[in-house]
C-alpha positions as a Python dict, from the first residue, in 0.01 Angstrom:
ca = {
    (1, 'A'): (0, 0, 0),
    (2, 'Q'): (87, 293, 164),
    (3, 'Y'): (316, 531, -10),
    (4, 'R'): (503, 803, 206),
    (5, 'S'): (687, 1108, 73),
    (6, 'I'): (1079, 1131, 293),
    (7, 'Y'): (1180, 1438, 240),
    (8, 'H'): (1558, 1495, 203),
    (9, 'R'): (1790, 1791, 94),
    (10, 'N'): (1886, 1986, -115),
    (11, 'G'): (1516, 1926, -342),
    (12, 'Y'): (1561, 1557, -351),
    (13, 'Y'): (1289, 1332, -150),
    (14, 'R'): (1214, 963, -203),
    (15, 'L'): (864, 747, -185),
    (16, 'R'): (890, 511, 17),
    (17, 'F'): (620, 185, -20),
    (18, 'D'): (513, -78, 215),
    (19, 'D'): (266, -333, 126),
    (20, 'G'): (263, -477, 449),
    (21, 'T'): (456, -770, 316),
    (22, 'G'): (749, -529, 241),
    (23, 'V'): (885, -183, 275),
    (24, 'A'): (1053, -7, -33),
    (25, 'E'): (1212, 331, -62),
    (26, 'T'): (1286, 482, -434),
    (27, 'T'): (1571, 654, -577),
    (28, 'C'): (1613, 999, -540),
    (29, 'L'): (1360, 1246, -748),
    (30, 'E'): (1364, 1599, -756),
    (31, 'Y'): (1093, 1813, -651),
    (32, 'H'): (983, 1928, -951),
    (33, 'S'): (1070, 1543, -1104),
    (34, 'T'): (804, 1440, -1450),
    (35, 'A'): (542, 1208, -1440),
    (36, 'D'): (765, 970, -1587),
    (37, 'Q'): (1039, 969, -1383),
    (38, 'V'): (808, 905, -1100),
    (39, 'R'): (688, 608, -1238),
    (40, 'L'): (992, 468, -1327),
    (41, 'A'): (1214, 539, -1009),
    (42, 'L'): (823, 314, -811),
    (43, 'E'): (922, 68, -1089),
    (44, 'G'): (1253, 46, -984),
    (45, 'I'): (1239, -36, -664),
    (46, 'S'): (1245, -352, -473),
    (47, 'Y'): (1251, -496, -136),
    (48, 'K'): (1363, -849, 44),
    (49, 'S'): (1042, -1119, 68),
    (50, 'H'): (998, -1267, 312),
    (51, 'D'): (1243, -1581, 309),
    (52, 'G'): (1534, -1281, 255),
    (53, 'L'): (1629, -1565, -37),
    (54, 'S'): (1449, -1293, -445),
    (55, 'N'): (1365, -1004, -440),
    (56, 'V'): (1037, -854, -502),
    (57, 'S'): (959, -655, -719),
    (58, 'P'): (582, -461, -636),
    (59, 'F'): (560, -311, -944),
    (60, 'S'): (595, -455, -1303),
    (61, 'A'): (741, -286, -1596),
    (62, 'G'): (490, -109, -1813),
    (63, 'H'): (134, -146, -1596),
    (64, 'L'): (178, 170, -1422),
    (65, 'H'): (20, 478, -1405),
    (66, 'V'): (114, 776, -1273),
    (67, 'S'): (12, 1168, -1402),
    (68, 'R'): (83, 1465, -1229),
    (69, 'A'): (-92, 1802, -1150),
    (70, 'G'): (14, 2137, -1028),
    (71, 'T'): (243, 2396, -1141),
    (72, 'G'): (419, 2388, -915),
    (73, 'A'): (382, 2748, -806),
    (74, 'S'): (329, 2913, -484),
    (75, 'S'): (-22, 3002, -478),
    (76, 'E'): (-27, 2576, -478),
    (77, 'G'): (215, 2565, -177),
    (78, 'Y'): (478, 2517, -448),
    (79, 'G'): (363, 2121, -514),
    (80, 'Y'): (215, 1893, -759),
    (81, 'I'): (8, 1640, -692),
    (82, 'Y'): (76, 1241, -853),
    (83, 'T'): (-175, 946, -925),
}
C-alpha cells in the first residue's frame, strides 16, 4: 500500500491511500494534527469495490496505530513524521 500527501491551502492536507485495488483520501487534516486525528481520518476512508456495489474500508477501527514524532519547528522543516 502507498500513502501520499496531497497538499491544500490554508494549512490543511489530505492523505491518499492506494493498495492497488482502490484509491481513497482522508478528510482534510490540519498540518499540526495529532496522531489520533490522523488515525481517525485513516479509519474513516473507504472506496468502491471492483464491482462498484459496495464500499471497502482498508482499516478496521481499533486495528491501526499512529504515532507522531517531531516538534514542527523550523529546525525540523516545520513538519512531523507520522508512523
